[in-house]
PDB file of N, CA and C in Angstrom:
ATOM      1  N   MET R   8     298.723  94.572  87.131  1.00  0.00           N
ATOM      2  CA  MET R   8     298.271  94.882  88.470  1.00  0.00           C
ATOM      3  C   MET R   8     299.068  94.089  89.501  1.00  0.00           C
ATOM      4  N   TYR R   9     299.412  92.854  89.148  1.00  0.00           N
ATOM      5  CA  TYR R   9     300.175  92.014  90.071  1.00  0.00           C
ATOM      6  C   TYR R   9     301.492  92.682  90.430  1.00  0.00           C
ATOM      7  N   ASP R  10     302.217  93.138  89.419  1.00  0.00           N
ATOM      8  CA  ASP R  10     303.512  93.770  89.667  1.00  0.00           C
ATOM      9  C   ASP R  10     303.353  95.062  90.466  1.00  0.00           C
ATOM     10  N   LEU R  11     302.314  95.808  90.196  1.00  0.00           N
ATOM     11  CA  LEU R  11     302.069  97.049  90.925  1.00  0.00           C
ATOM     12  C   LEU R  11     301.840  96.763  92.406  1.00  0.00           C
ATOM     13  N   TYR R  12     300.969  95.808  92.703  1.00  0.00           N
ATOM     14  CA  TYR R  12     300.712  95.463  94.102  1.00  0.00           C
ATOM     15  C   TYR R  12     301.948  94.882  94.780  1.00  0.00           C
ATOM     16  N   ARG R  13     302.717  94.069  94.056  1.00  0.00           N
ATOM     17  CA  ARG R  13     303.948  93.509  94.643  1.00  0.00           C
ATOM     18  C   ARG R  13     304.942  94.614  94.968  1.00  0.00           C
ATOM     19  N   ASN R  14     305.080  95.585  94.084  1.00  0.00           N
ATOM     20  CA  ASN R  14     306.007  96.690  94.336  1.00  0.00           C
ATOM     21  C   ASN R  14     305.554  97.579  95.485  1.00  0.00           C
ATOM     22  N   MET R  15     304.245  97.646  95.710  1.00  0.00           N
ATOM     23  CA  MET R  15     303.715  98.434  96.821  1.00  0.00           C
ATOM     24  C   MET R  15     303.750  97.661  98.134  1.00  0.00           C
ATOM     25  N   GLY R  16     304.092  96.369  98.084  1.00  0.00           N
ATOM     26  CA  GLY R  16     304.127  95.556  99.292  1.00  0.00           C
ATOM     27  C   GLY R  16     302.790  94.953  99.664  1.00  0.00           C
ATOM     28  N   GLU R  17     301.818  95.058  98.801  1.00  0.00           N
ATOM     29  CA  GLU R  17     300.484  94.502  99.040  1.00  0.00           C
ATOM     30  C   GLU R  17     300.422  93.099  98.449  1.00  0.00           C
ATOM     31  N   ASN R  18     301.070  92.161  99.109  1.00  0.00           N
ATOM     32  CA  ASN R  18     301.187  90.812  98.561  1.00  0.00           C
ATOM     33  C   ASN R  18     299.849  90.086  98.473  1.00  0.00           C
ATOM     34  N   GLN R  19     298.953  90.318  99.425  1.00  0.00           N
ATOM     35  CA  GLN R  19     297.658  89.642  99.391  1.00  0.00           C
ATOM     36  C   GLN R  19     296.845  90.089  98.176  1.00  0.00           C
ATOM     37  N   TYR R  20     296.843  91.375  97.894  1.00  0.00           N
ATOM     38  CA  TYR R  20     296.145  91.878  96.710  1.00  0.00           C
ATOM     39  C   TYR R  20     296.810  91.376  95.427  1.00  0.00           C
ATOM     40  N   ALA R  21     298.132  91.272  95.457  1.00  0.00           N
ATOM     41  CA  ALA R  21     298.857  90.780  94.285  1.00  0.00           C
ATOM     42  C   ALA R  21     298.466  89.338  93.986  1.00  0.00           C
ATOM     43  N   GLU R  22     298.431  88.502  95.019  1.00  0.00           N
ATOM     44  CA  GLU R  22     298.054  87.104  94.825  1.00  0.00           C
ATOM     45  C   GLU R  22     296.601  86.990  94.369  1.00  0.00           C
ATOM     46  N   ASP R  23     295.751  87.866  94.873  1.00  0.00           N
ATOM     47  CA  ASP R  23     294.346  87.846  94.473  1.00  0.00           C
ATOM     48  C   ASP R  23     294.188  88.199  92.994  1.00  0.00           C
ATOM     49  N   THR R  24     294.898  89.215  92.528  1.00  0.00           N
ATOM     50  CA  THR R  24     294.798  89.574  91.113  1.00  0.00           C
ATOM     51  C   THR R  24     295.380  88.482  90.219  1.00  0.00           C
ATOM     52  N   LEU R  25     296.416  87.810  90.701  1.00  0.00           N
ATOM     53  CA  LEU R  25     296.992  86.706  89.934  1.00  0.00           C
ATOM     54  C   LEU R  25     296.010  85.539  89.846  1.00  0.00           C
ATOM     55  N   ALA R  26     295.349  85.232  90.953  1.00  0.00           N
ATOM     56  CA  ALA R  26     294.348  84.162  90.941  1.00  0.00           C
ATOM     57  C   ALA R  26     293.195  84.508  90.004  1.00  0.00           C
ATOM     58  N   ARG R  27     292.795  85.757  89.991  1.00  0.00           N
ATOM     59  CA  ARG R  27     291.720  86.184  89.093  1.00  0.00           C
ATOM     60  C   ARG R  27     292.140  86.084  87.631  1.00  0.00           C
ATOM     61  N   ALA R  28     293.389  86.432  87.352  1.00  0.00           N
ATOM     62  CA  ALA R  28     293.886  86.336  85.973  1.00  0.00           C
ATOM     63  C   ALA R  28     293.912  84.887  85.507  1.00  0.00           C
ATOM     64  N   LEU R  29     294.377  83.988  86.370  1.00  0.00           N
ATOM     65  CA  LEU R  29     294.402  82.570  86.003  1.00  0.00           C
ATOM     66  C   LEU R  29     292.991  82.021  85.834  1.00  0.00           C
ATOM     67  N   TYR R  30     292.065  82.456  86.674  1.00  0.00           N
ATOM     68  CA  TYR R  30     290.678  82.021  86.548  1.00  0.00           C
ATOM     69  C   TYR R  30     290.076  82.508  85.228  1.00  0.00           C
ATOM     70  N   ALA R  31     290.360  83.749  84.864  1.00  0.00           N
ATOM     71  CA  ALA R  31     289.842  84.294  83.603  1.00  0.00           C
ATOM     72  C   ALA R  31     290.404  83.527  82.415  1.00  0.00           C
ATOM     73  N   CYS R  32     291.683  83.178  82.472  1.00  0.00           N
ATOM     74  CA  CYS R  32     292.288  82.393  81.384  1.00  0.00           C
ATOM     75  C   CYS R  32     291.649  81.014  81.298  1.00  0.00           C
ATOM     76  N   GLU R  33     291.415  80.416  82.455  1.00  0.00           N
ATOM     77  CA  GLU R  33     290.821  79.080  82.465  1.00  0.00           C
ATOM     78  C   GLU R  33     289.395  79.096  81.925  1.00  0.00           C
ATOM     79  N   MET R  34     288.626  80.110  82.253  1.00  0.00           N
ATOM     80  CA  MET R  34     287.253  80.196  81.773  1.00  0.00           C
ATOM     81  C   MET R  34     287.188  80.490  80.275  1.00  0.00           C
ATOM     82  N   ALA R  35     288.248  81.038  79.712  1.00  0.00           N
ATOM     83  CA  ALA R  35     288.268  81.364  78.286  1.00  0.00           C
ATOM     84  C   ALA R  35     288.686  80.178  77.423  1.00  0.00           C
ATOM     85  N   TRP R  36     289.100  79.079  78.033  1.00  0.00           N
ATOM     86  CA  TRP R  36     289.523  77.917  77.253  1.00  0.00           C
ATOM     87  C   TRP R  36     288.364  77.333  76.468  1.00  0.00           C
ATOM     88  N   HIS R  37     288.685  76.815  75.314  1.00  0.00           N
ATOM     89  CA  HIS R  37     287.714  76.093  74.502  1.00  0.00           C
ATOM     90  C   HIS R  37     287.401  74.773  75.209  1.00  0.00           C
ATOM     91  N   PRO R  38     286.175  74.275  75.101  1.00  0.00           N
ATOM     92  CA  PRO R  38     285.836  73.022  75.783  1.00  0.00           C
ATOM     93  C   PRO R  38     286.693  71.828  75.353  1.00  0.00           C
ATOM     94  N   LEU R  39     287.219  71.840  74.156  1.00  0.00           N
ATOM     95  CA  LEU R  39     288.051  70.728  73.694  1.00  0.00           C
ATOM     96  C   LEU R  39     289.521  70.896  74.064  1.00  0.00           C
ATOM     97  N   PHE R  40     289.887  72.026  74.651  1.00  0.00           N
ATOM     98  CA  PHE R  40     291.267  72.255  75.078  1.00  0.00           C
ATOM     99  C   PHE R  40     291.476  71.527  76.402  1.00  0.00           C
ATOM    100  N   ASP R  41     292.179  70.404  76.331  1.00  0.00           N
ATOM    101  CA  ASP R  41     292.422  69.585  77.522  1.00  0.00           C
ATOM    102  C   ASP R  41     293.854  69.811  77.985  1.00  0.00           C
ATOM    103  N   ILE R  42     294.002  70.482  79.089  1.00  0.00           N
ATOM    104  CA  ILE R  42     295.325  70.851  79.586  1.00  0.00           C
ATOM    105  C   ILE R  42     296.131  69.624  80.017  1.00  0.00           C
ATOM    106  N   ARG R  43     295.453  68.527  80.320  1.00  0.00           N
ATOM    107  CA  ARG R  43     296.147  67.315  80.769  1.00  0.00           C
ATOM    108  C   ARG R  43     296.698  66.488  79.623  1.00  0.00           C
ATOM    109  N   SER R  44     296.251  66.753  78.414  1.00  0.00           N
ATOM    110  CA  SER R  44     296.722  65.952  77.289  1.00  0.00           C
ATOM    111  C   SER R  44     298.085  66.443  76.825  1.00  0.00           C
ATOM    112  N   ALA R  45     298.796  65.565  76.187  1.00  0.00           N
ATOM    113  CA  ALA R  45     300.157  65.897  75.744  1.00  0.00           C
ATOM    114  C   ALA R  45     300.158  66.758  74.484  1.00  0.00           C
ATOM    115  N   ASN R  46     299.023  66.866  73.823  1.00  0.00           N
ATOM    116  CA  ASN R  46     299.006  67.607  72.560  1.00  0.00           C
ATOM    117  C   ASN R  46     298.410  69.009  72.688  1.00  0.00           C
ATOM    118  N   CYS R  47     298.228  69.506  73.892  1.00  0.00           N
ATOM    119  CA  CYS R  47     297.733  70.881  74.028  1.00  0.00           C
ATOM    120  C   CYS R  47     298.928  71.827  73.965  1.00  0.00           C
ATOM    121  N   ARG R  48     298.900  72.709  73.031  1.00  0.00           N
ATOM    122  CA  ARG R  48     299.998  73.645  72.821  1.00  0.00           C
ATOM    123  C   ARG R  48     299.432  75.054  72.682  1.00  0.00           C
ATOM    124  N   LEU R  49     300.157  75.996  73.233  1.00  0.00           N
ATOM    125  CA  LEU R  49     299.860  77.411  73.037  1.00  0.00           C
ATOM    126  C   LEU R  49     301.118  78.069  72.502  1.00  0.00           C
ATOM    127  N   ASP R  50     300.945  78.920  71.522  1.00  0.00           N
ATOM    128  CA  ASP R  50     302.087  79.592  70.919  1.00  0.00           C
ATOM    129  C   ASP R  50     302.319  80.921  71.634  1.00  0.00           C
ATOM    130  N   PHE R  51     303.498  81.091  72.184  1.00  0.00           N
ATOM    131  CA  PHE R  51     303.842  82.328  72.892  1.00  0.00           C
ATOM    132  C   PHE R  51     303.905  83.516  71.944  1.00  0.00           C
ATOM    133  N   GLU R  52     304.167  83.260  70.681  1.00  0.00           N
ATOM    134  CA  GLU R  52     304.255  84.338  69.695  1.00  0.00           C
ATOM    135  C   GLU R  52     302.910  85.016  69.457  1.00  0.00           C
ATOM    136  N   VAL R  53     301.820  84.301  69.715  1.00  0.00           N
ATOM    137  CA  VAL R  53     300.486  84.896  69.592  1.00  0.00           C
ATOM    138  C   VAL R  53     300.258  85.762  70.828  1.00  0.00           C
ATOM    139  N   GLU R  54     300.023  87.030  70.612  1.00  0.00           N
ATOM    140  CA  GLU R  54     299.961  87.985  71.721  1.00  0.00           C
ATOM    141  C   GLU R  54     298.851  87.659  72.722  1.00  0.00           C
ATOM    142  N   GLU R  55     297.758  87.081  72.259  1.00  0.00           N
ATOM    143  CA  GLU R  55     296.651  86.749  73.149  1.00  0.00           C
ATOM    144  C   GLU R  55     297.023  85.648  74.136  1.00  0.00           C
ATOM    145  N   ASN R  56     298.011  84.825  73.799  1.00  0.00           N
ATOM    146  CA  ASN R  56     298.419  83.728  74.675  1.00  0.00           C
ATOM    147  C   ASN R  56     299.437  84.151  75.725  1.00  0.00           C
ATOM    148  N   ARG R  57     300.057  85.285  75.549  1.00  0.00           N
ATOM    149  CA  ARG R  57     301.137  85.697  76.450  1.00  0.00           C
ATOM    150  C   ARG R  57     300.652  85.938  77.871  1.00  0.00           C
ATOM    151  N   GLY R  58     299.433  86.398  78.008  1.00  0.00           N
ATOM    152  CA  GLY R  58     298.883  86.623  79.347  1.00  0.00           C
ATOM    153  C   GLY R  58     298.827  85.343  80.158  1.00  0.00           C
ATOM    154  N   MET R  59     298.447  84.261  79.503  1.00  0.00           N
ATOM    155  CA  MET R  59     298.399  82.960  80.182  1.00  0.00           C
ATOM    156  C   MET R  59     299.790  82.535  80.624  1.00  0.00           C
ATOM    157  N   PHE R  60     300.762  82.672  79.741  1.00  0.00           N
ATOM    158  CA  PHE R  60     302.129  82.287  80.076  1.00  0.00           C
ATOM    159  C   PHE R  60     302.675  83.133  81.224  1.00  0.00           C
ATOM    160  N   MET R  61     302.456  84.437  81.152  1.00  0.00           N
ATOM    161  CA  MET R  61     302.978  85.323  82.184  1.00  0.00           C
ATOM    162  C   MET R  61     302.294  85.077  83.526  1.00  0.00           C
ATOM    163  N   ALA R  62     300.986  84.841  83.505  1.00  0.00           N
ATOM    164  CA  ALA R  62     300.276  84.563  84.754  1.00  0.00           C
ATOM    165  C   ALA R  62     300.760  83.256  85.371  1.00  0.00           C
ATOM    166  N   LEU R  63     300.950  82.234  84.546  1.00  0.00           N
ATOM    167  CA  LEU R  63     301.463  80.964  85.069  1.00  0.00           C
ATOM    168  C   LEU R  63     302.875  81.116  85.624  1.00  0.00           C
ATOM    169  N   PHE R  64     303.716  81.851  84.930  1.00  0.00           N
ATOM    170  CA  PHE R  64     305.090  82.029  85.383  1.00  0.00           C
ATOM    171  C   PHE R  64     305.140  82.801  86.703  1.00  0.00           C
ATOM    172  N   LYS R  65     304.340  83.835  86.823  1.00  0.00           N
ATOM    173  CA  LYS R  65     304.300  84.596  88.071  1.00  0.00           C
ATOM    174  C   LYS R  65     303.703  83.761  89.199  1.00  0.00           C
ATOM    175  N   HIS R  66     302.751  82.895  88.866  1.00  0.00           N
ATOM    176  CA  HIS R  66     302.172  82.003  89.873  1.00  0.00           C
ATOM    177  C   HIS R  66     303.217  80.989  90.347  1.00  0.00           C
ATOM    178  N   ILE R  67     304.039  80.511  89.441  1.00  0.00           N
ATOM    179  CA  ILE R  67     305.126  79.601  89.809  1.00  0.00           C
ATOM    180  C   ILE R  67     306.078  80.295  90.777  1.00  0.00           C
ATOM    181  N   GLN R  68     306.428  81.526  90.489  1.00  0.00           N
ATOM    182  CA  GLN R  68     307.320  82.273  91.375  1.00  0.00           C
ATOM    183  C   GLN R  68     306.679  82.501  92.740  1.00  0.00           C
ATOM    184  N   ALA R  69     305.389  82.814  92.759  1.00  0.00           N
ATOM    185  CA  ALA R  69     304.691  83.035  94.027  1.00  0.00           C
ATOM    186  C   ALA R  69     304.613  81.749  94.840  1.00  0.00           C
ATOM    187  N   LEU R  70     304.366  80.623  94.174  1.00  0.00           N
ATOM    188  CA  LEU R  70     304.323  79.347  94.882  1.00  0.00           C
ATOM    189  C   LEU R  70     305.683  78.990  95.456  1.00  0.00           C
ATOM    190  N   SER R  71     306.725  79.280  94.730  1.00  0.00           N
ATOM    191  CA  SER R  71     308.070  79.007  95.224  1.00  0.00           C
ATOM    192  C   SER R  71     308.384  79.874  96.443  1.00  0.00           C
ATOM    193  N   ARG R  72     307.957  81.129  96.421  1.00  0.00           N
ATOM    194  CA  ARG R  72     308.161  82.002  97.586  1.00  0.00           C
ATOM    195  C   ARG R  72     307.372  81.513  98.791  1.00  0.00           C
ATOM    196  N   ALA R  73     306.234  80.865  98.539  1.00  0.00           N
ATOM    197  CA  ALA R  73     305.399  80.347  99.622  1.00  0.00           C
ATOM    198  C   ALA R  73     305.810  78.938 100.038  1.00  0.00           C
ATOM    199  N   SER R  74     306.937  78.456  99.560  1.00  0.00           N
ATOM    200  CA  SER R  74     307.488  77.128  99.875  1.00  0.00           C
ATOM    201  C   SER R  74     306.608  75.987  99.385  1.00  0.00           C
ATOM    202  N   CYS R  75     305.872  76.203  98.321  1.00  0.00           N
ATOM    203  CA  CYS R  75     305.084  75.150  97.677  1.00  0.00           C
ATOM    204  C   CYS R  75     305.858  74.685  96.448  1.00  0.00           C
ATOM    205  N   HIS R  76     307.017  74.102  96.699  1.00  0.00           N
ATOM    206  CA  HIS R  76     307.938  73.790  95.618  1.00  0.00           C
ATOM    207  C   HIS R  76     307.437  72.668  94.713  1.00  0.00           C
ATOM    208  N   ARG R  77     306.765  71.683  95.273  1.00  0.00           N
ATOM    209  CA  ARG R  77     306.254  70.580  94.452  1.00  0.00           C
ATOM    210  C   ARG R  77     305.193  71.085  93.465  1.00  0.00           C
ATOM    211  N   THR R  78     304.300  71.908  93.945  1.00  0.00           N
ATOM    212  CA  THR R  78     303.264  72.468  93.076  1.00  0.00           C
ATOM    213  C   THR R  78     303.879  73.368  92.013  1.00  0.00           C
ATOM    214  N   ALA R  79     304.871  74.150  92.408  1.00  0.00           N
ATOM    215  CA  ALA R  79     305.559  75.014  91.446  1.00  0.00           C
ATOM    216  C   ALA R  79     306.259  74.177  90.381  1.00  0.00           C
ATOM    217  N   LEU R  80     306.854  73.062  90.792  1.00  0.00           N
ATOM    218  CA  LEU R  80     307.519  72.173  89.835  1.00  0.00           C
ATOM    219  C   LEU R  80     306.521  71.599  88.839  1.00  0.00           C
ATOM    220  N   GLU R  81     305.366  71.185  89.313  1.00  0.00           N
ATOM    221  CA  GLU R  81     304.349  70.640  88.412  1.00  0.00           C
ATOM    222  C   GLU R  81     303.847  71.704  87.437  1.00  0.00           C
ATOM    223  N   LEU R  82     303.736  72.937  87.887  1.00  0.00           N
ATOM    224  CA  LEU R  82     303.310  74.001  86.979  1.00  0.00           C
ATOM    225  C   LEU R  82     304.391  74.346  85.967  1.00  0.00           C
ATOM    226  N   VAL R  83     305.661  74.215  86.344  1.00  0.00           N
ATOM    227  CA  VAL R  83     306.742  74.405  85.367  1.00  0.00           C
ATOM    228  C   VAL R  83     306.645  73.331  84.292  1.00  0.00           C
ATOM    229  N   LYS R  84     306.357  72.094  84.698  1.00  0.00           N
ATOM    230  CA  LYS R  84     306.183  71.014  83.719  1.00  0.00           C
ATOM    231  C   LYS R  84     305.018  71.324  82.781  1.00  0.00           C
ATOM    232  N   LEU R  85     303.934  71.854  83.333  1.00  0.00           N
ATOM    233  CA  LEU R  85     302.783  72.233  82.516  1.00  0.00           C
ATOM    234  C   LEU R  85     303.152  73.348  81.543  1.00  0.00           C
ATOM    235  N   LEU R  86     303.886  74.327  82.022  1.00  0.00           N
ATOM    236  CA  LEU R  86     304.319  75.432  81.171  1.00  0.00           C
ATOM    237  C   LEU R  86     305.205  74.941  80.038  1.00  0.00           C
ATOM    238  N   LEU R  87     306.095  74.011  80.338  1.00  0.00           N
ATOM    239  CA  LEU R  87     306.969  73.454  79.304  1.00  0.00           C
ATOM    240  C   LEU R  87     306.200  72.547  78.346  1.00  0.00           C
ATOM    241  N   ALA R  88     305.146  71.897  78.826  1.00  0.00           N
ATOM    242  CA  ALA R  88     304.327  71.063  77.943  1.00  0.00           C
ATOM    243  C   ALA R  88     303.528  71.928  76.968  1.00  0.00           C
ATOM    244  N   MET R  89     303.113  73.102  77.421  1.00  0.00           N
ATOM    245  CA  MET R  89     302.332  73.976  76.546  1.00  0.00           C
ATOM    246  C   MET R  89     303.205  74.647  75.489  1.00  0.00           C
ATOM    247  N   GLN R  90     304.470  74.904  75.801  1.00  0.00           N
ATOM    248  CA  GLN R  90     305.390  75.536  74.846  1.00  0.00           C
ATOM    249  C   GLN R  90     306.787  74.976  75.092  1.00  0.00           C
ATOM    250  N   PRO R  91     307.165  73.902  74.386  1.00  0.00           N
ATOM    251  CA  PRO R  91     308.474  73.271  74.611  1.00  0.00           C
ATOM    252  C   PRO R  91     309.668  74.171  74.297  1.00  0.00           C
ATOM    253  N   ASP R  92     309.467  75.237  73.515  1.00  0.00           N
ATOM    254  CA  ASP R  92     310.578  76.138  73.196  1.00  0.00           C
ATOM    255  C   ASP R  92     311.028  76.954  74.400  1.00  0.00           C
ATOM    256  N   ASP R  93     310.231  77.003  75.456  1.00  0.00           N
ATOM    257  CA  ASP R  93     310.543  77.681  76.713  1.00  0.00           C
ATOM    258  C   ASP R  93     310.884  79.156  76.510  1.00  0.00           C
ATOM    259  N   PRO R  94     309.909  79.971  76.101  1.00  0.00           N
ATOM    260  CA  PRO R  94     310.205  81.388  75.853  1.00  0.00           C
ATOM    261  C   PRO R  94     310.475  82.189  77.125  1.00  0.00           C
ATOM    262  N   LEU R  95     310.039  81.697  78.278  1.00  0.00           N
ATOM    263  CA  LEU R  95     310.227  82.434  79.525  1.00  0.00           C
ATOM    264  C   LEU R  95     311.424  81.952  80.338  1.00  0.00           C
ATOM    265  N   GLY R  96     312.096  80.915  79.884  1.00  0.00           N
ATOM    266  CA  GLY R  96     313.254  80.403  80.615  1.00  0.00           C
ATOM    267  C   GLY R  96     312.880  79.611  81.849  1.00  0.00           C
ATOM    268  N   ALA R  97     311.732  78.964  81.824  1.00  0.00           N
ATOM    269  CA  ALA R  97     311.277  78.198  82.985  1.00  0.00           C
ATOM    270  C   ALA R  97     312.115  76.950  83.216  1.00  0.00           C
ATOM    271  N   LEU R  98     312.824  76.511  82.205  1.00  0.00           N
ATOM    272  CA  LEU R  98     313.663  75.324  82.349  1.00  0.00           C
ATOM    273  C   LEU R  98     314.753  75.541  83.402  1.00  0.00           C
ATOM    274  N   CYS R  99     315.147  76.772  83.595  1.00  0.00           N
ATOM    275  CA  CYS R  99     316.162  77.085  84.607  1.00  0.00           C
ATOM    276  C   CYS R  99     315.643  76.871  86.027  1.00  0.00           C
ATOM    277  N   LEU R 100     314.329  76.826  86.203  1.00  0.00           N
ATOM    278  CA  LEU R 100     313.747  76.635  87.526  1.00  0.00           C
ATOM    279  C   LEU R 100     313.598  75.170  87.908  1.00  0.00           C
ATOM    280  N   VAL R 101     313.640  74.277  86.930  1.00  0.00           N
ATOM    281  CA  VAL R 101     313.317  72.874  87.177  1.00  0.00           C
ATOM    282  C   VAL R 101     314.254  72.251  88.196  1.00  0.00           C
ATOM    283  N   ASP R 102     315.558  72.417  88.032  1.00  0.00           N
ATOM    284  CA  ASP R 102     316.493  71.757  88.936  1.00  0.00           C
ATOM    285  C   ASP R 102     316.367  72.284  90.361  1.00  0.00           C
ATOM    286  N   ASN R 103     316.216  73.583  90.510  1.00  0.00           N
ATOM    287  CA  ASN R 103     316.077  74.170  91.836  1.00  0.00           C
ATOM    288  C   ASN R 103     314.801  73.685  92.523  1.00  0.00           C
ATOM    289  N   LEU R 104     313.698  73.691  91.793  1.00  0.00           N
ATOM    290  CA  LEU R 104     312.430  73.250  92.375  1.00  0.00           C
ATOM    291  C   LEU R 104     312.429  71.753  92.648  1.00  0.00           C
ATOM    292  N   ALA R 105     313.079  70.970  91.788  1.00  0.00           N
ATOM    293  CA  ALA R 105     313.120  69.519  91.991  1.00  0.00           C
ATOM    294  C   ALA R 105     313.911  69.174  93.249  1.00  0.00           C
ATOM    295  N   ILE R 106     314.976  69.890  93.507  1.00  0.00           N
ATOM    296  CA  ILE R 106     315.759  69.630  94.718  1.00  0.00           C
ATOM    297  C   ILE R 106     314.973  70.023  95.962  1.00  0.00           C
ATOM    298  N   ARG R 107     314.259  71.124  95.890  1.00  0.00           N
ATOM    299  CA  ARG R 107     313.504  71.600  97.049  1.00  0.00           C
ATOM    300  C   ARG R 107     312.211  70.832  97.285  1.00  0.00           C
ATOM    301  N   ALA R 108     311.693  70.183  96.251  1.00  0.00           N
ATOM    302  CA  ALA R 108     310.404  69.484  96.379  1.00  0.00           C
ATOM    303  C   ALA R 108     310.516  68.229  97.221  1.00  0.00           C
TER     304      ALA R 108
END
């Protein structure tokens, strides 16, 4: 839905659907899943986890477009902490966001 609204030029609706997707992912977390700990990992190969990765990556891009570069940088770090193999290529964003932050 996010991509559909973005392609139609409805950016406010796109951001709203993205926020809802991230909220749904957050509410589905197990109580022992601590996102701040260094040992929380999600496997991108598991299809159920891909939605979380894609929503976070699109949120990073939206934050960067909104000139919230520091927040986007912190979310890239979170994305890399959850999956160090970097299946989405978020490592390419780190240097650009770090300079702009």
